[in-house]
Amino acid sequence: MTSICTNLQAVRQRIKEAAELCGRSPSAVSLLAVSKTFPAEAVREAAAAGQRAFGENYVQEGSAKVEALADLKLEWHFIGPLQSNKTRLVANHFAWVHSIDRLRIAERLSAQRDAHLPPLQVCIQVNVSGEQSKSGVAPGEVEELALAVAALPRLTLRGLMAIPEPSEDPAVLARRFGELARLRDQLTARGLALDTLSMGMSADLEEAIAGGSTLVRIGSAIFGSRPSPVSA
Ligand SMILES: *Cc1c(COP(=O)(O)O)cnc(C)c1O
């Protein structure tokens, strides 16, 4: 078993090579370490190796880790599906939320964000694959949602996020990532100042960076494979 520190170095190297291959600066792509299902000790190990930003998918698990590791002053990102009855914990434990896909959730997060905290940094999740996946707003509905979210007082809209369906075909991935980048450009043309394209995971970070990703969300390549979900 390789160590988290070694894995982190390998991921940073992949980011660097992918960026250089398409003429981008490696510093234009930030690394979010996705620690869902892994214990707080694994996060400590990654933090000791210099990693500052971590992503969590589940409200209870993530909030518990945020509290247990408060001494490390890490930057926490919520990247999982969010139900409206769980927004309060997320509004006050996390610096970022990537998975905004309806106005009601955004309104609650804005209303519940503590006054002494800086605005919550958010991305709108877009369903770029269409068919199967249920999370994310349809591409045709992004603009209306983005304009409404950008107007909320305690949120700062930073950009768009997507989780394209896995594909062995780089051309299919390139199309999905390209679609997200195009939507971002459309919103920019509408006057929204967006600097974040949250796309790319362990299996497709190279294609995402080629497509303009500014933030890759990497779990298994850093922490190892997760137990597969128990089928319902
Ligand atoms: C789990 C997860 C990741 C990380 O996936 P890996 O394939 O382990 O890198 C990234 N983004 C989201 C939204 C996730 O749920």
JSON list of C-alpha atoms and ligand atoms in Angstrom, two decimals:
[
{"chain": "A", "resi": 1, "resn": "MET", "atom": "CA", "xyz": [0.00, 0.00, 0.00]},
{"chain": "A", "resi": 2, "resn": "THR", "atom": "CA", "xyz": [1.39, 3.37, -0.96]},
{"chain": "A", "resi": 3, "resn": "SER", "atom": "CA", "xyz": [1.22, 6.27, 1.46]},
{"chain": "A", "resi": 4, "resn": "ILE", "atom": "CA", "xyz": [-1.10, 9.26, 1.20]},
{"chain": "A", "resi": 5, "resn": "CYS", "atom": "CA", "xyz": [1.96, 11.48, 0.92]},
{"chain": "A", "resi": 6, "resn": "THR", "atom": "CA", "xyz": [3.32, 9.52, -2.06]},
{"chain": "A", "resi": 7, "resn": "ASN", "atom": "CA", "xyz": [-0.12, 9.48, -3.70]},
{"chain": "A", "resi": 8, "resn": "LEU", "atom": "CA", "xyz": [-0.45, 13.24, -3.28]},
{"chain": "A", "resi": 9, "resn": "GLN", "atom": "CA", "xyz": [2.88, 13.79, -4.97]},
{"chain": "A", "resi": 10, "resn": "ALA", "atom": "CA", "xyz": [1.82, 11.57, -7.86]},
{"chain": "A", "resi": 11, "resn": "VAL", "atom": "CA", "xyz": [-1.47, 13.46, -8.26]},
{"chain": "A", "resi": 12, "resn": "ARG", "atom": "CA", "xyz": [0.31, 16.82, -8.19]},
{"chain": "A", "resi": 13, "resn": "GLN", "atom": "CA", "xyz": [2.64, 15.50, -10.88]},
{"chain": "A", "resi": 14, "resn": "ARG", "atom": "CA", "xyz": [-0.33, 14.38, -13.04]},
{"chain": "A", "resi": 15, "resn": "ILE", "atom": "CA", "xyz": [-1.87, 17.86, -12.69]},
{"chain": "A", "resi": 16, "resn": "LYS", "atom": "CA", "xyz": [1.41, 19.50, -13.65]},
{"chain": "A", "resi": 17, "resn": "GLU", "atom": "CA", "xyz": [1.92, 17.31, -16.72]},
{"chain": "A", "resi": 18, "resn": "ALA", "atom": "CA", "xyz": [-1.69, 17.67, -17.87]},
{"chain": "A", "resi": 19, "resn": "ALA", "atom": "CA", "xyz": [-1.54, 21.46, -17.54]},
{"chain": "A", "resi": 20, "resn": "GLU", "atom": "CA", "xyz": [1.77, 21.76, -19.35]},
{"chain": "A", "resi": 21, "resn": "LEU", "atom": "CA", "xyz": [0.54, 19.49, -22.14]},
{"chain": "A", "resi": 22, "resn": "CYS", "atom": "CA", "xyz": [-2.16, 22.01, -23.03]},
{"chain": "A", "resi": 23, "resn": "GLY", "atom": "CA", "xyz": [-0.13, 25.13, -22.35]},
{"chain": "A", "resi": 24, "resn": "ARG", "atom": "CA", "xyz": [-1.74, 26.04, -19.04]},
{"chain": "A", "resi": 25, "resn": "SER", "atom": "CA", "xyz": [0.02, 26.97, -15.83]},
{"chain": "A", "resi": 26, "resn": "PRO", "atom": "CA", "xyz": [-0.16, 24.16, -13.23]},
{"chain": "A", "resi": 27, "resn": "SER", "atom": "CA", "xyz": [-0.93, 26.82, -10.62]},
{"chain": "A", "resi": 28, "resn": "ALA", "atom": "CA", "xyz": [-4.20, 27.57, -12.45]},
{"chain": "A", "resi": 29, "resn": "VAL", "atom": "CA", "xyz": [-5.56, 24.18, -11.34]},
{"chain": "A", "resi": 30, "resn": "SER", "atom": "CA", "xyz": [-6.20, 23.69, -7.65]},
{"chain": "A", "resi": 31, "resn": "LEU", "atom": "CA", "xyz": [-6.43, 20.31, -5.97]},
{"chain": "A", "resi": 32, "resn": "LEU", "atom": "CA", "xyz": [-9.36, 19.37, -3.76]},
{"chain": "A", "resi": 33, "resn": "ALA", "atom": "CA", "xyz": [-8.65, 16.16, -1.81]},
{"chain": "A", "resi": 34, "resn": "VAL", "atom": "CA", "xyz": [-11.92, 14.22, -1.47]},
{"chain": "A", "resi": 35, "resn": "SER", "atom": "CA", "xyz": [-11.82, 12.51, 1.91]},
{"chain": "A", "resi": 36, "resn": "LYS", "atom": "CA", "xyz": [-15.34, 11.03, 2.09]},
{"chain": "A", "resi": 37, "resn": "THR", "atom": "CA", "xyz": [-15.47, 7.64, 3.86]},
{"chain": "A", "resi": 38, "resn": "PHE", "atom": "CA", "xyz": [-11.89, 8.08, 5.13]},
{"chain": "A", "resi": 39, "resn": "PRO", "atom": "CA", "xyz": [-11.16, 8.84, 8.78]},
{"chain": "A", "resi": 40, "resn": "ALA", "atom": "CA", "xyz": [-9.94, 12.14, 10.19]},
{"chain": "A", "resi": 41, "resn": "GLU", "atom": "CA", "xyz": [-6.47, 10.59, 10.62]},
{"chain": "A", "resi": 42, "resn": "ALA", "atom": "CA", "xyz": [-6.17, 10.20, 6.84]},
{"chain": "A", "resi": 43, "resn": "VAL", "atom": "CA", "xyz": [-6.97, 13.89, 6.44]},
{"chain": "A", "resi": 44, "resn": "ARG", "atom": "CA", "xyz": [-4.31, 14.74, 9.04]},
{"chain": "A", "resi": 45, "resn": "GLU", "atom": "CA", "xyz": [-1.80, 12.75, 7.04]},
{"chain": "A", "resi": 46, "resn": "ALA", "atom": "CA", "xyz": [-2.66, 14.61, 3.84]},
{"chain": "A", "resi": 47, "resn": "ALA", "atom": "CA", "xyz": [-2.54, 17.94, 5.68]},
{"chain": "A", "resi": 48, "resn": "ALA", "atom": "CA", "xyz": [0.93, 17.07, 6.99]},
{"chain": "A", "resi": 49, "resn": "ALA", "atom": "CA", "xyz": [1.94, 16.57, 3.35]},
{"chain": "A", "resi": 50, "resn": "GLY", "atom": "CA", "xyz": [0.83, 20.11, 2.55]},
{"chain": "A", "resi": 51, "resn": "GLN", "atom": "CA", "xyz": [-2.77, 19.60, 1.36]},
{"chain": "A", "resi": 52, "resn": "ARG", "atom": "CA", "xyz": [-5.14, 22.35, 2.60]},
{"chain": "A", "resi": 53, "resn": "ALA", "atom": "CA", "xyz": [-8.46, 21.90, 0.75]},
{"chain": "A", "resi": 54, "resn": "PHE", "atom": "CA", "xyz": [-10.69, 18.88, 1.40]},
{"chain": "A", "resi": 55, "resn": "GLY", "atom": "CA", "xyz": [-14.02, 17.75, -0.02]},
{"chain": "A", "resi": 56, "resn": "GLU", "atom": "CA", "xyz": [-16.80, 15.85, 1.74]},
{"chain": "A", "resi": 57, "resn": "ASN", "atom": "CA", "xyz": [-20.07, 14.36, 0.38]},
{"chain": "A", "resi": 58, "resn": "TYR", "atom": "CA", "xyz": [-22.12, 13.51, 3.44]},
{"chain": "A", "resi": 59, "resn": "VAL", "atom": "CA", "xyz": [-23.41, 16.13, 5.87]},
{"chain": "A", "resi": 60, "resn": "GLN", "atom": "CA", "xyz": [-22.97, 14.27, 9.19]},
{"chain": "A", "resi": 61, "resn": "GLU", "atom": "CA", "xyz": [-19.66, 12.63, 8.34]},
{"chain": "A", "resi": 62, "resn": "GLY", "atom": "CA", "xyz": [-18.25, 15.81, 6.86]},
{"chain": "A", "resi": 63, "resn": "SER", "atom": "CA", "xyz": [-19.35, 18.07, 9.71]},
{"chain": "A", "resi": 64, "resn": "ALA", "atom": "CA", "xyz": [-17.85, 15.67, 12.27]},
{"chain": "A", "resi": 65, "resn": "LYS", "atom": "CA", "xyz": [-14.50, 15.76, 10.46]},
{"chain": "A", "resi": 66, "resn": "VAL", "atom": "CA", "xyz": [-14.59, 19.56, 10.18]},
{"chain": "A", "resi": 67, "resn": "GLU", "atom": "CA", "xyz": [-15.05, 19.77, 13.97]},
{"chain": "A", "resi": 68, "resn": "ALA", "atom": "CA", "xyz": [-12.48, 17.08, 14.79]},
{"chain": "A", "resi": 69, "resn": "LEU", "atom": "CA", "xyz": [-9.85, 18.83, 12.64]},
{"chain": "A", "resi": 70, "resn": "ALA", "atom": "CA", "xyz": [-10.65, 22.45, 13.49]},
{"chain": "A", "resi": 71, "resn": "ASP", "atom": "CA", "xyz": [-7.11, 22.90, 14.87]},
{"chain": "A", "resi": 72, "resn": "LEU", "atom": "CA", "xyz": [-5.64, 22.45, 11.37]},
{"chain": "A", "resi": 73, "resn": "LYS", "atom": "CA", "xyz": [-7.51, 25.43, 9.85]},
{"chain": "A", "resi": 74, "resn": "LEU", "atom": "CA", "xyz": [-8.26, 23.54, 6.64]},
{"chain": "A", "resi": 75, "resn": "GLU", "atom": "CA", "xyz": [-10.54, 24.71, 3.82]},
{"chain": "A", "resi": 76, "resn": "TRP", "atom": "CA", "xyz": [-13.61, 22.47, 3.58]},
{"chain": "A", "resi": 77, "resn": "HIS", "atom": "CA", "xyz": [-15.76, 22.00, 0.48]},
{"chain": "A", "resi": 78, "resn": "PHE", "atom": "CA", "xyz": [-19.15, 20.28, 0.45]},
{"chain": "A", "resi": 79, "resn": "ILE", "atom": "CA", "xyz": [-19.54, 18.41, -2.86]},
{"chain": "A", "resi": 80, "resn": "GLY", "atom": "CA", "xyz": [-22.40, 15.96, -2.28]},
{"chain": "A", "resi": 81, "resn": "PRO", "atom": "CA", "xyz": [-26.14, 16.08, -2.86]},
{"chain": "A", "resi": 82, "resn": "LEU", "atom": "CA", "xyz": [-27.82, 18.37, -0.34]},
{"chain": "A", "resi": 83, "resn": "GLN", "atom": "CA", "xyz": [-31.32, 18.10, 1.11]},
{"chain": "A", "resi": 84, "resn": "SER", "atom": "CA", "xyz": [-33.01, 21.22, 2.38]},
{"chain": "A", "resi": 85, "resn": "ASN", "atom": "CA", "xyz": [-33.38, 19.89, 5.95]},
{"chain": "A", "resi": 86, "resn": "LYS", "atom": "CA", "xyz": [-29.57, 19.51, 6.21]},
{"chain": "A", "resi": 87, "resn": "THR", "atom": "CA", "xyz": [-28.48, 22.92, 4.96]},
{"chain": "A", "resi": 88, "resn": "ARG", "atom": "CA", "xyz": [-27.75, 24.51, 8.34]},
{"chain": "A", "resi": 89, "resn": "LEU", "atom": "CA", "xyz": [-24.78, 22.27, 9.20]},
{"chain": "A", "resi": 90, "resn": "VAL", "atom": "CA", "xyz": [-23.33, 22.78, 5.74]},
{"chain": "A", "resi": 91, "resn": "ALA", "atom": "CA", "xyz": [-23.87, 26.55, 5.83]},
{"chain": "A", "resi": 92, "resn": "ASN", "atom": "CA", "xyz": [-21.76, 26.84, 8.96]},
{"chain": "A", "resi": 93, "resn": "HIS", "atom": "CA", "xyz": [-19.12, 24.10, 8.66]},
{"chain": "A", "resi": 94, "resn": "PHE", "atom": "CA", "xyz": [-17.96, 24.59, 5.09]},
{"chain": "A", "resi": 95, "resn": "ALA", "atom": "CA", "xyz": [-16.25, 27.35, 3.11]},
{"chain": "A", "resi": 96, "resn": "TRP", "atom": "CA", "xyz": [-17.53, 26.11, -0.26]},
{"chain": "A", "resi": 97, "resn": "VAL", "atom": "CA", "xyz": [-20.55, 24.21, -1.65]},
{"chain": "A", "resi": 98, "resn": "HIS", "atom": "CA", "xyz": [-20.16, 22.80, -5.19]},
{"chain": "A", "resi": 99, "resn": "SER", "atom": "CA", "xyz": [-23.52, 21.08, -5.50]},
{"chain": "A", "resi": 100, "resn": "ILE", "atom": "CA", "xyz": [-26.12, 23.85, -5.73]},
{"chain": "A", "resi": 101, "resn": "ASP", "atom": "CA", "xyz": [-28.82, 22.60, -8.10]},
{"chain": "A", "resi": 102, "resn": "ARG", "atom": "CA", "xyz": [-31.92, 24.50, -7.01]},
{"chain": "A", "resi": 103, "resn": "LEU", "atom": "CA", "xyz": [-32.72, 27.94, -5.69]},
{"chain": "A", "resi": 104, "resn": "ARG", "atom": "CA", "xyz": [-34.39, 26.75, -2.49]},
{"chain": "A", "resi": 105, "resn": "ILE", "atom": "CA", "xyz": [-31.14, 25.17, -1.26]},
{"chain": "A", "resi": 106, "resn": "ALA", "atom": "CA", "xyz": [-29.15, 28.30, -2.11]},
{"chain": "A", "resi": 107, "resn": "GLU", "atom": "CA", "xyz": [-31.67, 30.53, -0.33]},
{"chain": "A", "resi": 108, "resn": "ARG", "atom": "CA", "xyz": [-31.48, 28.42, 2.82]},
{"chain": "A", "resi": 109, "resn": "LEU", "atom": "CA", "xyz": [-27.67, 28.38, 2.80]},
{"chain": "A", "resi": 110, "resn": "SER", "atom": "CA", "xyz": [-27.61, 32.15, 2.42]},
{"chain": "A", "resi": 111, "resn": "ALA", "atom": "CA", "xyz": [-30.13, 32.67, 5.23]},
{"chain": "A", "resi": 112, "resn": "GLN", "atom": "CA", "xyz": [-28.37, 30.24, 7.57]},
{"chain": "A", "resi": 113, "resn": "ARG", "atom": "CA", "xyz": [-24.77, 31.35, 7.04]},
{"chain": "A", "resi": 114, "resn": "ASP", "atom": "CA", "xyz": [-23.44, 32.85, 10.29]},
{"chain": "A", "resi": 115, "resn": "ALA", "atom": "CA", "xyz": [-23.01, 36.62, 10.14]},
{"chain": "A", "resi": 116, "resn": "HIS", "atom": "CA", "xyz": [-19.43, 36.41, 11.41]},
{"chain": "A", "resi": 117, "resn": "LEU", "atom": "CA", "xyz": [-18.34, 34.04, 8.63]},
{"chain": "A", "resi": 118, "resn": "PRO", "atom": "CA", "xyz": [-17.30, 35.25, 5.16]},
{"chain": "A", "resi": 119, "resn": "PRO", "atom": "CA", "xyz": [-19.83, 34.56, 2.38]},
{"chain": "A", "resi": 120, "resn": "LEU", "atom": "CA", "xyz": [-20.19, 30.91, 1.39]},
{"chain": "A", "resi": 121, "resn": "GLN", "atom": "CA", "xyz": [-18.40, 30.25, -1.92]},
{"chain": "A", "resi": 122, "resn": "VAL", "atom": "CA", "xyz": [-20.65, 28.25, -4.24]},
{"chain": "A", "resi": 123, "resn": "CYS", "atom": "CA", "xyz": [-20.77, 26.49, -7.60]},
{"chain": "A", "resi": 124, "resn": "ILE", "atom": "CA", "xyz": [-23.85, 25.40, -9.50]},
{"chain": "A", "resi": 125, "resn": "GLN", "atom": "CA", "xyz": [-23.82, 21.71, -10.38]},
{"chain": "A", "resi": 126, "resn": "VAL", "atom": "CA", "xyz": [-24.81, 21.05, -13.99]},
{"chain": "A", "resi": 127, "resn": "ASN", "atom": "CA", "xyz": [-26.02, 17.74, -15.37]},
{"chain": "A", "resi": 128, "resn": "VAL", "atom": "CA", "xyz": [-23.92, 17.66, -18.54]},
{"chain": "A", "resi": 129, "resn": "SER", "atom": "CA", "xyz": [-24.53, 13.99, -19.27]},
{"chain": "A", "resi": 130, "resn": "GLY", "atom": "CA", "xyz": [-28.28, 14.28, -19.61]},
{"chain": "A", "resi": 131, "resn": "GLU", "atom": "CA", "xyz": [-29.88, 10.84, -19.38]},
{"chain": "A", "resi": 132, "resn": "GLN", "atom": "CA", "xyz": [-29.16, 8.93, -16.19]},
{"chain": "A", "resi": 133, "resn": "SER", "atom": "CA", "xyz": [-27.56, 10.99, -13.46]},
{"chain": "A", "resi": 134, "resn": "LYS", "atom": "CA", "xyz": [-30.10, 12.81, -11.36]},
{"chain": "A", "resi": 135, "resn": "SER", "atom": "CA", "xyz": [-27.93, 15.46, -9.76]},
{"chain": "A", "resi": 136, "resn": "GLY", "atom": "CA", "xyz": [-27.43, 18.87, -11.25]},
{"chain": "A", "resi": 137, "resn": "VAL", "atom": "CA", "xyz": [-29.51, 21.42, -13.09]},
{"chain": "A", "resi": 138, "resn": "ALA", "atom": "CA", "xyz": [-30.18, 20.96, -16.83]},
{"chain": "A", "resi": 139, "resn": "PRO", "atom": "CA", "xyz": [-27.91, 23.07, -19.04]},
{"chain": "A", "resi": 140, "resn": "GLY", "atom": "CA", "xyz": [-30.88, 25.08, -20.29]},
{"chain": "A", "resi": 141, "resn": "GLU", "atom": "CA", "xyz": [-31.78, 26.13, -16.75]},
{"chain": "A", "resi": 142, "resn": "VAL", "atom": "CA", "xyz": [-28.34, 27.18, -15.56]},
{"chain": "A", "resi": 143, "resn": "GLU", "atom": "CA", "xyz": [-28.59, 30.83, -16.47]},
{"chain": "A", "resi": 144, "resn": "GLU", "atom": "CA", "xyz": [-31.80, 31.55, -14.58]},
{"chain": "A", "resi": 145, "resn": "LEU", "atom": "CA", "xyz": [-30.51, 29.75, -11.48]},
{"chain": "A", "resi": 146, "resn": "ALA", "atom": "CA", "xyz": [-27.08, 31.43, -11.67]},
{"chain": "A", "resi": 147, "resn": "LEU", "atom": "CA", "xyz": [-28.55, 34.92, -11.83]},
{"chain": "A", "resi": 148, "resn": "ALA", "atom": "CA", "xyz": [-30.79, 34.19, -8.82]},
{"chain": "A", "resi": 149, "resn": "VAL", "atom": "CA", "xyz": [-27.97, 32.61, -6.77]},
{"chain": "A", "resi": 150, "resn": "ALA", "atom": "CA", "xyz": [-25.60, 35.49, -7.57]},
{"chain": "A", "resi": 151, "resn": "ALA", "atom": "CA", "xyz": [-28.13, 37.89, -6.04]},
{"chain": "A", "resi": 152, "resn": "LEU", "atom": "CA", "xyz": [-28.20, 36.16, -2.62]},
{"chain": "A", "resi": 153, "resn": "PRO", "atom": "CA", "xyz": [-26.46, 38.22, 0.05]},
{"chain": "A", "resi": 154, "resn": "ARG", "atom": "CA", "xyz": [-24.45, 35.57, 1.94]},
{"chain": "A", "resi": 155, "resn": "LEU", "atom": "CA", "xyz": [-23.30, 33.51, -1.07]},
{"chain": "A", "resi": 156, "resn": "THR", "atom": "CA", "xyz": [-20.62, 34.24, -3.65]},
{"chain": "A", "resi": 157, "resn": "LEU", "atom": "CA", "xyz": [-21.20, 32.42, -6.93]},
{"chain": "A", "resi": 158, "resn": "ARG", "atom": "CA", "xyz": [-17.77, 31.21, -8.13]},
{"chain": "A", "resi": 159, "resn": "GLY", "atom": "CA", "xyz": [-18.59, 28.92, -11.04]},
{"chain": "A", "resi": 160, "resn": "LEU", "atom": "CA", "xyz": [-19.90, 25.58, -12.25]},
{"chain": "A", "resi": 161, "resn": "MET", "atom": "CA", "xyz": [-19.38, 21.97, -11.27]},
{"chain": "A", "resi": 162, "resn": "ALA", "atom": "CA", "xyz": [-20.06, 18.73, -13.15]},
{"chain": "A", "resi": 163, "resn": "ILE", "atom": "CA", "xyz": [-19.63, 14.99, -12.69]},
{"chain": "A", "resi": 164, "resn": "PRO", "atom": "CA", "xyz": [-19.86, 13.54, -16.21]},
{"chain": "A", "resi": 165, "resn": "GLU", "atom": "CA", "xyz": [-20.64, 9.86, -16.46]},
{"chain": "A", "resi": 166, "resn": "PRO", "atom": "CA", "xyz": [-17.47, 7.80, -16.67]},
{"chain": "A", "resi": 167, "resn": "SER", "atom": "CA", "xyz": [-16.39, 7.06, -20.21]},
{"chain": "A", "resi": 168, "resn": "GLU", "atom": "CA", "xyz": [-13.49, 5.17, -21.76]},
{"chain": "A", "resi": 169, "resn": "ASP", "atom": "CA", "xyz": [-13.72, 7.49, -24.74]},
{"chain": "A", "resi": 170, "resn": "PRO", "atom": "CA", "xyz": [-11.67, 10.67, -24.27]},
{"chain": "A", "resi": 171, "resn": "ALA", "atom": "CA", "xyz": [-13.73, 12.38, -26.99]},
{"chain": "A", "resi": 172, "resn": "VAL", "atom": "CA", "xyz": [-16.94, 11.88, -25.00]},
{"chain": "A", "resi": 173, "resn": "LEU", "atom": "CA", "xyz": [-15.32, 13.30, -21.87]},
{"chain": "A", "resi": 174, "resn": "ALA", "atom": "CA", "xyz": [-13.92, 16.23, -23.84]},
{"chain": "A", "resi": 175, "resn": "ARG", "atom": "CA", "xyz": [-17.44, 17.01, -25.08]},
{"chain": "A", "resi": 176, "resn": "ARG", "atom": "CA", "xyz": [-18.91, 16.98, -21.55]},
{"chain": "A", "resi": 177, "resn": "PHE", "atom": "CA", "xyz": [-16.15, 19.14, -20.08]},
{"chain": "A", "resi": 178, "resn": "GLY", "atom": "CA", "xyz": [-16.34, 21.44, -23.11]},
{"chain": "A", "resi": 179, "resn": "GLU", "atom": "CA", "xyz": [-20.05, 21.90, -22.51]},
{"chain": "A", "resi": 180, "resn": "LEU", "atom": "CA", "xyz": [-19.45, 23.06, -18.93]},
{"chain": "A", "resi": 181, "resn": "ALA", "atom": "CA", "xyz": [-16.76, 25.51, -20.08]},
{"chain": "A", "resi": 182, "resn": "ARG", "atom": "CA", "xyz": [-19.14, 26.87, -22.74]},
{"chain": "A", "resi": 183, "resn": "LEU", "atom": "CA", "xyz": [-21.88, 27.40, -20.15]},
{"chain": "A", "resi": 184, "resn": "ARG", "atom": "CA", "xyz": [-19.42, 29.25, -17.95]},
{"chain": "A", "resi": 185, "resn": "ASP", "atom": "CA", "xyz": [-18.51, 31.50, -20.90]},
{"chain": "A", "resi": 186, "resn": "GLN", "atom": "CA", "xyz": [-22.20, 32.17, -21.51]},
{"chain": "A", "resi": 187, "resn": "LEU", "atom": "CA", "xyz": [-22.68, 33.27, -17.90]},
{"chain": "A", "resi": 188, "resn": "THR", "atom": "CA", "xyz": [-19.56, 35.42, -18.04]},
{"chain": "A", "resi": 189, "resn": "ALA", "atom": "CA", "xyz": [-21.04, 37.13, -21.09]},
{"chain": "A", "resi": 190, "resn": "ARG", "atom": "CA", "xyz": [-24.12, 37.84, -18.93]},
{"chain": "A", "resi": 191, "resn": "GLY", "atom": "CA", "xyz": [-21.93, 39.78, -16.54]},
{"chain": "A", "resi": 192, "resn": "LEU", "atom": "CA", "xyz": [-21.27, 37.16, -13.87]},
{"chain": "A", "resi": 193, "resn": "ALA", "atom": "CA", "xyz": [-17.63, 37.09, -12.73]},
{"chain": "A", "resi": 194, "resn": "LEU", "atom": "CA", "xyz": [-16.93, 33.35, -12.51]},
{"chain": "A", "resi": 195, "resn": "ASP", "atom": "CA", "xyz": [-13.43, 31.97, -11.92]},
{"chain": "A", "resi": 196, "resn": "THR", "atom": "CA", "xyz": [-14.14, 28.31, -11.11]},
{"chain": "A", "resi": 197, "resn": "LEU", "atom": "CA", "xyz": [-14.74, 25.23, -13.23]},
{"chain": "A", "resi": 198, "resn": "SER", "atom": "CA", "xyz": [-14.94, 22.34, -10.76]},
{"chain": "A", "resi": 199, "resn": "MET", "atom": "CA", "xyz": [-14.44, 19.27, -12.93]},
{"chain": "A", "resi": 200, "resn": "GLY", "atom": "CA", "xyz": [-12.17, 16.23, -13.06]},
{"chain": "A", "resi": 201, "resn": "MET", "atom": "CA", "xyz": [-11.81, 13.26, -10.70]},
{"chain": "A", "resi": 202, "resn": "SER", "atom": "CA", "xyz": [-9.20, 10.50, -10.28]},
{"chain": "A", "resi": 203, "resn": "ALA", "atom": "CA", "xyz": [-10.04, 8.81, -13.58]},
{"chain": "A", "resi": 204, "resn": "ASP", "atom": "CA", "xyz": [-10.42, 11.86, -15.82]},
{"chain": "A", "resi": 205, "resn": "LEU", "atom": "CA", "xyz": [-8.38, 14.74, -14.43]},
{"chain": "A", "resi": 206, "resn": "GLU", "atom": "CA", "xyz": [-6.25, 14.98, -17.59]},
{"chain": "A", "resi": 207, "resn": "GLU", "atom": "CA", "xyz": [-9.28, 15.43, -19.86]},
{"chain": "A", "resi": 208, "resn": "ALA", "atom": "CA", "xyz": [-10.82, 17.91, -17.40]},
{"chain": "A", "resi": 209, "resn": "ILE", "atom": "CA", "xyz": [-7.67, 20.03, -17.29]},
{"chain": "A", "resi": 210, "resn": "ALA", "atom": "CA", "xyz": [-7.47, 20.01, -21.08]},
{"chain": "A", "resi": 211, "resn": "GLY", "atom": "CA", "xyz": [-11.09, 21.23, -21.03]},
{"chain": "A", "resi": 212, "resn": "GLY", "atom": "CA", "xyz": [-10.30, 24.17, -18.75]},
{"chain": "A", "resi": 213, "resn": "SER", "atom": "CA", "xyz": [-10.82, 22.82, -15.23]},
{"chain": "A", "resi": 214, "resn": "THR", "atom": "CA", "xyz": [-9.61, 25.16, -12.46]},
{"chain": "A", "resi": 215, "resn": "LEU", "atom": "CA", "xyz": [-10.27, 22.70, -9.64]},
{"chain": "A", "resi": 216, "resn": "VAL", "atom": "CA", "xyz": [-10.01, 18.91, -9.70]},
{"chain": "A", "resi": 217, "resn": "ARG", "atom": "CA", "xyz": [-11.73, 16.81, -7.02]},
{"chain": "A", "resi": 218, "resn": "ILE", "atom": "CA", "xyz": [-9.55, 13.79, -6.31]},
{"chain": "A", "resi": 219, "resn": "GLY", "atom": "CA", "xyz": [-10.44, 11.00, -3.88]},
{"chain": "A", "resi": 220, "resn": "SER", "atom": "CA", "xyz": [-9.26, 7.47, -4.62]},
{"chain": "A", "resi": 221, "resn": "ALA", "atom": "CA", "xyz": [-5.97, 8.47, -6.27]},
{"chain": "A", "resi": 222, "resn": "ILE", "atom": "CA", "xyz": [-4.99, 10.07, -2.94]},
{"chain": "A", "resi": 223, "resn": "PHE", "atom": "CA", "xyz": [-6.69, 8.02, -0.24]},
{"chain": "A", "resi": 224, "resn": "GLY", "atom": "CA", "xyz": [-7.10, 4.64, -1.95]},
{"chain": "A", "resi": 225, "resn": "SER", "atom": "CA", "xyz": [-10.22, 2.85, -3.09]},
{"chain": "A", "resi": 226, "resn": "ARG", "atom": "CA", "xyz": [-13.43, 3.27, -1.13]},
{"chain": "A", "resi": 227, "resn": "PRO", "atom": "CA", "xyz": [-15.63, 0.36, -0.09]},
{"chain": "A", "resi": 228, "resn": "SER", "atom": "CA", "xyz": [-18.18, -0.07, -2.87]},
{"chain": "A", "resi": 229, "resn": "PRO", "atom": "CA", "xyz": [-21.68, 1.11, -1.88]},
{"chain": "A", "resi": 230, "resn": "VAL", "atom": "CA", "xyz": [-23.98, -1.60, -0.59]},
{"chain": "A", "resi": 231, "resn": "SER", "atom": "CA", "xyz": [-26.72, -2.11, -3.17]},
{"chain": "A", "resi": 232, "resn": "ALA", "atom": "CA", "xyz": [-30.17, -1.21, -1.93]},
{"chain": "B", "resi": 1, "resn": "LIG", "atom": "C1", "xyz": [-16.26, 10.93, -4.65]},
{"chain": "B", "resi": 1, "resn": "LIG", "atom": "C2", "xyz": [-16.26, 12.17, -5.46]},
{"chain": "B", "resi": 1, "resn": "LIG", "atom": "C3", "xyz": [-15.08, 12.63, -6.08]},
{"chain": "B", "resi": 1, "resn": "LIG", "atom": "C4", "xyz": [-13.78, 11.88, -6.06]},
{"chain": "B", "resi": 1, "resn": "LIG", "atom": "O1", "xyz": [-13.85, 10.75, -6.88]},
{"chain": "B", "resi": 1, "resn": "LIG", "atom": "P1", "xyz": [-12.57, 9.83, -7.16]},
{"chain": "B", "resi": 1, "resn": "LIG", "atom": "O2", "xyz": [-12.96, 9.07, -8.37]},
{"chain": "B", "resi": 1, "resn": "LIG", "atom": "O3", "xyz": [-12.37, 8.98, -5.95]},
{"chain": "B", "resi": 1, "resn": "LIG", "atom": "O4", "xyz": [-11.42, 10.74, -7.41]},
{"chain": "B", "resi": 1, "resn": "LIG", "atom": "C5", "xyz": [-15.15, 13.84, -6.77]},
{"chain": "B", "resi": 1, "resn": "LIG", "atom": "N1", "xyz": [-16.30, 14.55, -6.84]},
{"chain": "B", "resi": 1, "resn": "LIG", "atom": "C6", "xyz": [-17.44, 14.14, -6.27]},
{"chain": "B", "resi": 1, "resn": "LIG", "atom": "C7", "xyz": [-18.66, 14.97, -6.39]},
{"chain": "B", "resi": 1, "resn": "LIG", "atom": "C8", "xyz": [-17.46, 12.93, -5.58]},
{"chain": "B", "resi": 1, "resn": "LIG", "atom": "O5", "xyz": [-18.61, 12.53, -5.02]}
]
